[in-house]
Amino acid sequence: MTTFQQLESQEVVLRPMRDEQSDYERMGRWLSDERVLAFYGGRDHRMDAAGARKKYRPRTTGEESVNPCIIERFGEAVGYLQYYRVEDFAEYGLDDVDVDTWGVDLFVGEPRLWSTGLGSSALRLIVEHLFEECDAERIVIDPHVDNRRAIRAYEKCGFEKVKVLKDHEQHDGQWRDAWLMELRR
Ligand SMILES: CC(C)(COP(=O)(O)OP(=O)(O)OC[C@H]1O[C@@H](n2cnc3c(N)ncnc32)[C@H](O)[C@@H]1OP(=O)(O)O)[C@@H](O)C(=O)NCCC(=O)NCCS
C-alpha cells in the first residue's frame, strides 16, 4: 500500500487512491473516455465505476502490491499513477535481478490538460520518492513506440530508451511494441 500521505510540487499533488466511490467513479469516467483508452488500456477495455472498483479495490486496500495514486491539480483530480516493485524481470527483458527495480504507469485523464506538464510533474514526484525513500536503484516505464508525447514527457524526467520490447502488450486487439525506458539512481 502507498506509504505517503501526499507528495507535492508547485504543479501537482500525488495522493494515494482511496477505497471510496468517488475515486472509483472518476477512474470509471477516465477509463471510458476513448481518447484516454487509445493510449492507456485500449478501447476494448472500457470500464465503468463498478469495473474500476473491481479492478482497483485490491490495490487501494493493499491486497495487491501495486500502489495506486491520484494526480491532483489545484484540488481537482486529473489523473492516475501507479507504481510497483518489478518482480517479473523477464517481462521487461531484464536479467540483472539484483538491481532493485520499480515500474510506473500513468495517465492524465483529462485530455484538455495533456501537454501542460502535469504528467512529467507527477512522474518526477514519484521518481524522487522511490529513489529517496524506497532505495530504488532503477525505475522503468514502457510506453508504446508510437506514443511520442509520453516518450517526450518521460525523457524530460531523465528516462532513457533502452530497447524495444517486441509484442509487449495487447492493445485494441493487436500486439504492440513498447520502449523499455529506464532511469537509474
Ligand atoms: C503521457 C502523459 C501522461 C504525459 O503527460 P503530459 O502532462 O501530457 O506530458 P508533459 O506535458 O509533461 O510532456 C509532454 C511533452 O510531449 C510533447 N508532445 C506532445 N505531443 C507530441 C508528439 N506528437 N510528438 C512529440 N512530442 C509531443 C509536448 O509538447 C511536451 O513536451 P514539451 O514540454 O517539451 O513541449 C499524458 O499525455 C497522457 O496521459 N496521455 C494519454 C495516456 C498515455 O499516453 N499514458 C501513458 C502510457 S505509457
Short mmCIF file of C-alpha atoms and ligand atoms in Angstrom, two decimals:
data_model
loop_
_atom_site.label_atom_id
_atom_site.label_comp_id
_atom_site.label_asym_id
_atom_site.label_seq_id
_atom_site.Cartn_x
_atom_site.Cartn_y
_atom_site.Cartn_z
CA MET A 1 0.00 0.00 0.00
CA THR A 2 1.16 3.55 -0.67
CA THR A 3 3.23 4.82 2.21
CA PHE A 4 2.91 8.61 1.84
CA GLN A 5 0.02 10.94 2.70
CA GLN A 6 0.77 13.07 -0.31
CA LEU A 7 3.67 14.27 -2.43
CA GLU A 8 3.53 17.75 -3.85
CA SER A 9 5.29 20.16 -6.13
CA GLN A 10 4.25 23.57 -7.39
CA GLU A 11 2.34 21.96 -10.24
CA VAL A 12 0.71 18.81 -8.83
CA VAL A 13 -0.18 16.76 -5.79
CA LEU A 14 0.08 12.99 -5.77
CA ARG A 15 -2.03 11.23 -3.17
CA PRO A 16 -2.98 7.59 -2.57
CA MET A 17 -6.13 6.48 -4.40
CA ARG A 18 -8.82 5.83 -1.79
CA ASP A 19 -11.22 2.93 -1.31
CA GLU A 20 -14.06 5.37 -1.90
CA GLN A 21 -16.81 5.54 -4.50
CA SER A 22 -15.70 8.99 -5.68
CA ASP A 23 -12.28 7.67 -6.72
CA TYR A 24 -13.81 4.65 -8.48
CA GLU A 25 -16.22 6.96 -10.27
CA ARG A 26 -13.51 9.24 -11.59
CA MET A 27 -11.47 6.24 -12.72
CA GLY A 28 -14.57 4.88 -14.46
CA ARG A 29 -15.06 8.23 -16.18
CA TRP A 30 -11.47 8.45 -17.38
CA LEU A 31 -11.29 4.80 -18.43
CA SER A 32 -14.42 5.03 -20.52
CA ASP A 33 -13.07 8.03 -22.46
CA GLU A 34 -11.92 6.75 -25.87
CA ARG A 35 -9.25 9.43 -26.06
CA VAL A 36 -7.61 8.11 -22.90
CA LEU A 37 -8.17 4.44 -23.77
CA ALA A 38 -6.48 4.96 -27.13
CA PHE A 39 -3.23 5.35 -25.18
CA TYR A 40 -3.90 3.54 -21.88
CA GLY A 41 -5.57 0.16 -21.67
CA GLY A 42 -7.15 0.08 -25.11
CA ARG A 43 -10.63 0.95 -26.34
CA ASP A 44 -11.67 -2.69 -25.84
CA HIS A 45 -11.07 -2.29 -22.07
CA ARG A 46 -13.68 0.38 -21.38
CA MET A 47 -14.50 0.46 -17.67
CA ASP A 48 -17.35 1.98 -15.66
CA ALA A 49 -17.23 2.84 -11.93
CA ALA A 50 -18.21 -0.72 -10.94
CA GLY A 51 -15.47 -2.13 -13.16
CA ALA A 52 -12.98 0.34 -11.73
CA ARG A 53 -13.94 -0.70 -8.20
CA LYS A 54 -13.47 -4.37 -9.07
CA LYS A 55 -10.07 -3.79 -10.63
CA TYR A 56 -8.65 -1.14 -8.30
CA ARG A 57 -10.08 -2.10 -4.90
CA PRO A 58 -7.45 -4.83 -4.35
CA ARG A 59 -4.90 -2.07 -4.94
CA THR A 60 -6.44 0.63 -2.72
CA THR A 61 -6.78 -1.90 0.13
CA GLY A 62 -3.25 -3.26 -0.27
CA GLU A 63 -4.22 -6.80 -1.28
CA GLU A 64 -2.24 -6.32 -4.49
CA SER A 65 1.27 -4.93 -4.40
CA VAL A 66 0.53 -2.21 -6.95
CA ASN A 67 0.34 1.25 -5.36
CA PRO A 68 -2.44 3.36 -6.91
CA CYS A 69 -2.35 7.19 -6.74
CA ILE A 70 -4.47 10.08 -7.94
CA ILE A 71 -2.85 13.13 -9.51
CA GLU A 72 -4.43 16.42 -8.43
CA ARG A 73 -4.02 19.96 -9.68
CA PHE A 74 -5.46 22.88 -7.69
CA GLY A 75 -7.58 20.37 -5.74
CA GLU A 76 -9.05 18.79 -8.89
CA ALA A 77 -8.36 15.11 -9.60
CA VAL A 78 -6.85 15.00 -13.08
CA GLY A 79 -5.16 11.63 -13.48
CA TYR A 80 -3.82 8.35 -12.19
CA LEU A 81 -0.36 6.96 -11.46
CA GLN A 82 0.62 3.54 -10.13
CA TYR A 83 3.97 2.21 -9.03
CA TYR A 84 5.17 -1.22 -8.02
CA ARG A 85 8.32 -3.21 -7.38
CA VAL A 86 9.11 -5.22 -10.51
CA GLU A 87 9.05 -8.96 -9.74
CA ASP A 88 8.93 -10.31 -13.29
CA PHE A 89 12.17 -9.09 -14.83
CA ALA A 90 11.60 -11.21 -17.96
CA GLU A 91 8.57 -9.06 -18.81
CA TYR A 92 10.98 -6.18 -19.37
CA GLY A 93 13.70 -8.31 -20.97
CA LEU A 94 15.94 -7.71 -17.93
CA ASP A 95 18.21 -10.31 -16.36
CA ASP A 96 20.05 -8.27 -13.71
CA VAL A 97 17.66 -9.33 -10.95
CA ASP A 98 19.91 -7.95 -8.21
CA VAL A 99 19.04 -4.35 -9.22
CA ASP A 100 16.09 -3.11 -7.14
CA THR A 101 13.70 -2.08 -9.90
CA TRP A 102 10.35 -0.30 -9.79
CA GLY A 103 7.79 0.24 -12.53
CA VAL A 104 5.46 3.21 -13.07
CA ASP A 105 2.34 3.66 -15.26
CA LEU A 106 0.30 6.83 -15.54
CA PHE A 107 -2.25 8.84 -17.44
CA VAL A 108 -3.73 12.31 -17.29
CA GLY A 109 -7.46 11.57 -17.52
CA GLU A 110 -8.47 14.99 -18.82
CA PRO A 111 -7.28 15.26 -22.45
CA ARG A 112 -7.64 19.08 -22.34
CA LEU A 113 -4.70 19.02 -19.92
CA TRP A 114 -2.34 16.89 -21.98
CA SER A 115 0.99 18.52 -22.81
CA THR A 116 0.65 21.03 -19.98
CA GLY A 117 3.40 19.45 -17.89
CA LEU A 118 1.24 17.53 -15.40
CA GLY A 119 2.36 14.04 -16.40
CA SER A 120 6.06 14.82 -16.14
CA SER A 121 5.49 16.70 -12.84
CA ALA A 122 3.70 13.71 -11.31
CA LEU A 123 6.37 11.35 -12.59
CA ARG A 124 9.14 13.49 -11.08
CA LEU A 125 7.42 13.31 -7.68
CA ILE A 126 7.28 9.53 -7.66
CA VAL A 127 10.81 9.20 -9.03
CA GLU A 128 12.13 11.30 -6.17
CA HIS A 129 10.09 9.30 -3.65
CA LEU A 130 11.27 5.94 -4.99
CA PHE A 131 14.94 6.94 -5.04
CA GLU A 132 14.92 8.81 -1.72
CA GLU A 133 12.50 6.78 0.41
CA CYS A 134 12.36 3.31 -1.16
CA ASP A 135 16.03 2.82 -2.08
CA ALA A 136 15.05 2.10 -5.68
CA GLU A 137 18.07 1.61 -7.90
CA ARG A 138 16.23 1.70 -11.23
CA ILE A 139 12.81 2.84 -12.42
CA VAL A 140 11.33 1.54 -15.66
CA ILE A 141 8.45 2.69 -17.81
CA ASP A 142 7.18 1.17 -21.08
CA PRO A 143 5.34 3.50 -23.50
CA HIS A 144 4.15 2.20 -26.87
CA VAL A 145 6.74 3.07 -29.50
CA ASP A 146 4.30 5.41 -31.26
CA ASN A 147 3.26 7.28 -28.07
CA ARG A 148 5.56 10.20 -28.77
CA ARG A 149 4.02 12.56 -26.24
CA ALA A 150 4.57 10.02 -23.44
CA ILE A 151 8.14 9.29 -24.58
CA ARG A 152 8.91 13.02 -24.63
CA ALA A 153 7.37 13.50 -21.17
CA TYR A 154 9.49 10.67 -19.75
CA GLU A 155 12.66 11.94 -21.44
CA LYS A 156 12.03 15.32 -19.82
CA CYS A 157 12.23 13.47 -16.47
CA GLY A 158 15.55 11.89 -17.39
CA PHE A 159 14.37 8.48 -18.61
CA GLU A 160 16.34 6.98 -21.48
CA LYS A 161 15.30 4.47 -24.11
CA VAL A 162 16.98 1.11 -23.54
CA LYS A 163 15.43 -1.27 -26.06
CA VAL A 164 12.26 -2.08 -27.94
CA LEU A 165 10.15 -4.77 -26.29
CA LYS A 166 8.55 -6.62 -29.19
CA ASP A 167 4.86 -7.51 -28.86
CA HIS A 168 4.95 -6.22 -25.30
CA GLU A 169 1.24 -5.61 -24.79
CA GLN A 170 -2.05 -6.41 -26.41
CA HIS A 171 -3.86 -3.17 -27.16
CA ASP A 172 -7.08 -2.79 -29.14
CA GLY A 173 -6.73 -6.42 -30.24
CA GLN A 174 -3.17 -6.03 -31.55
CA TRP A 175 0.21 -6.86 -30.09
CA ARG A 176 2.15 -3.63 -29.73
CA ASP A 177 5.85 -2.88 -29.35
CA ALA A 178 6.97 -0.70 -26.46
CA TRP A 179 10.12 1.13 -25.49
CA LEU A 180 11.74 -0.01 -22.30
CA MET A 181 12.85 3.28 -20.75
CA GLU A 182 14.83 3.48 -17.54
CA LEU A 183 16.18 5.92 -15.02
CA ARG A 184 18.99 4.90 -12.71
CA ARG A 185 19.62 6.40 -9.30
C1 LIG B 1 1.60 10.56 -21.40
C2 LIG B 1 1.10 11.63 -20.44
C3 LIG B 1 0.97 11.03 -19.03
C4 LIG B 1 2.17 12.73 -20.38
O1 LIG B 1 1.71 13.74 -19.56
P1 LIG B 1 1.61 15.25 -20.11
O2 LIG B 1 1.21 16.09 -18.98
O3 LIG B 1 0.78 15.28 -21.34
O4 LIG B 1 3.14 15.46 -20.54
P2 LIG B 1 4.02 16.77 -20.48
O5 LIG B 1 3.21 17.97 -20.83
O6 LIG B 1 4.74 16.75 -19.20
O7 LIG B 1 5.05 16.47 -21.66
C5 LIG B 1 4.60 16.17 -22.96
C6 LIG B 1 5.64 16.61 -23.97
O8 LIG B 1 5.39 15.96 -25.21
C7 LIG B 1 5.30 16.93 -26.24
N1 LIG B 1 4.45 16.37 -27.27
C8 LIG B 1 3.11 16.41 -27.38
N2 LIG B 1 2.72 15.73 -28.47
C9 LIG B 1 3.84 15.26 -29.07
C10 LIG B 1 4.11 14.50 -30.24
N3 LIG B 1 3.12 14.06 -31.03
N4 LIG B 1 5.39 14.21 -30.54
C11 LIG B 1 6.42 14.62 -29.77
N5 LIG B 1 6.22 15.35 -28.63
C12 LIG B 1 4.95 15.66 -28.29
C13 LIG B 1 4.77 18.15 -25.54
O9 LIG B 1 5.00 19.32 -26.30
C14 LIG B 1 5.59 18.10 -24.25
O10 LIG B 1 6.92 18.47 -24.47
P3 LIG B 1 7.45 19.97 -24.09
O11 LIG B 1 7.13 20.21 -22.66
O12 LIG B 1 8.90 19.90 -24.37
O13 LIG B 1 6.71 20.91 -25.00
C15 LIG B 1 -0.27 12.24 -20.90
O14 LIG B 1 -0.09 12.89 -22.13
C16 LIG B 1 -1.34 11.18 -21.04
O15 LIG B 1 -1.93 10.79 -20.08
N6 LIG B 1 -1.60 10.72 -22.28
C17 LIG B 1 -2.65 9.74 -22.54
C18 LIG B 1 -2.41 8.41 -21.82
C19 LIG B 1 -1.00 7.92 -22.00
O16 LIG B 1 -0.40 8.01 -23.08
N7 LIG B 1 -0.42 7.36 -20.92
C20 LIG B 1 0.95 6.87 -20.94
C21 LIG B 1 1.02 5.46 -21.30
S1 LIG B 1 2.72 4.91 -21.32
#
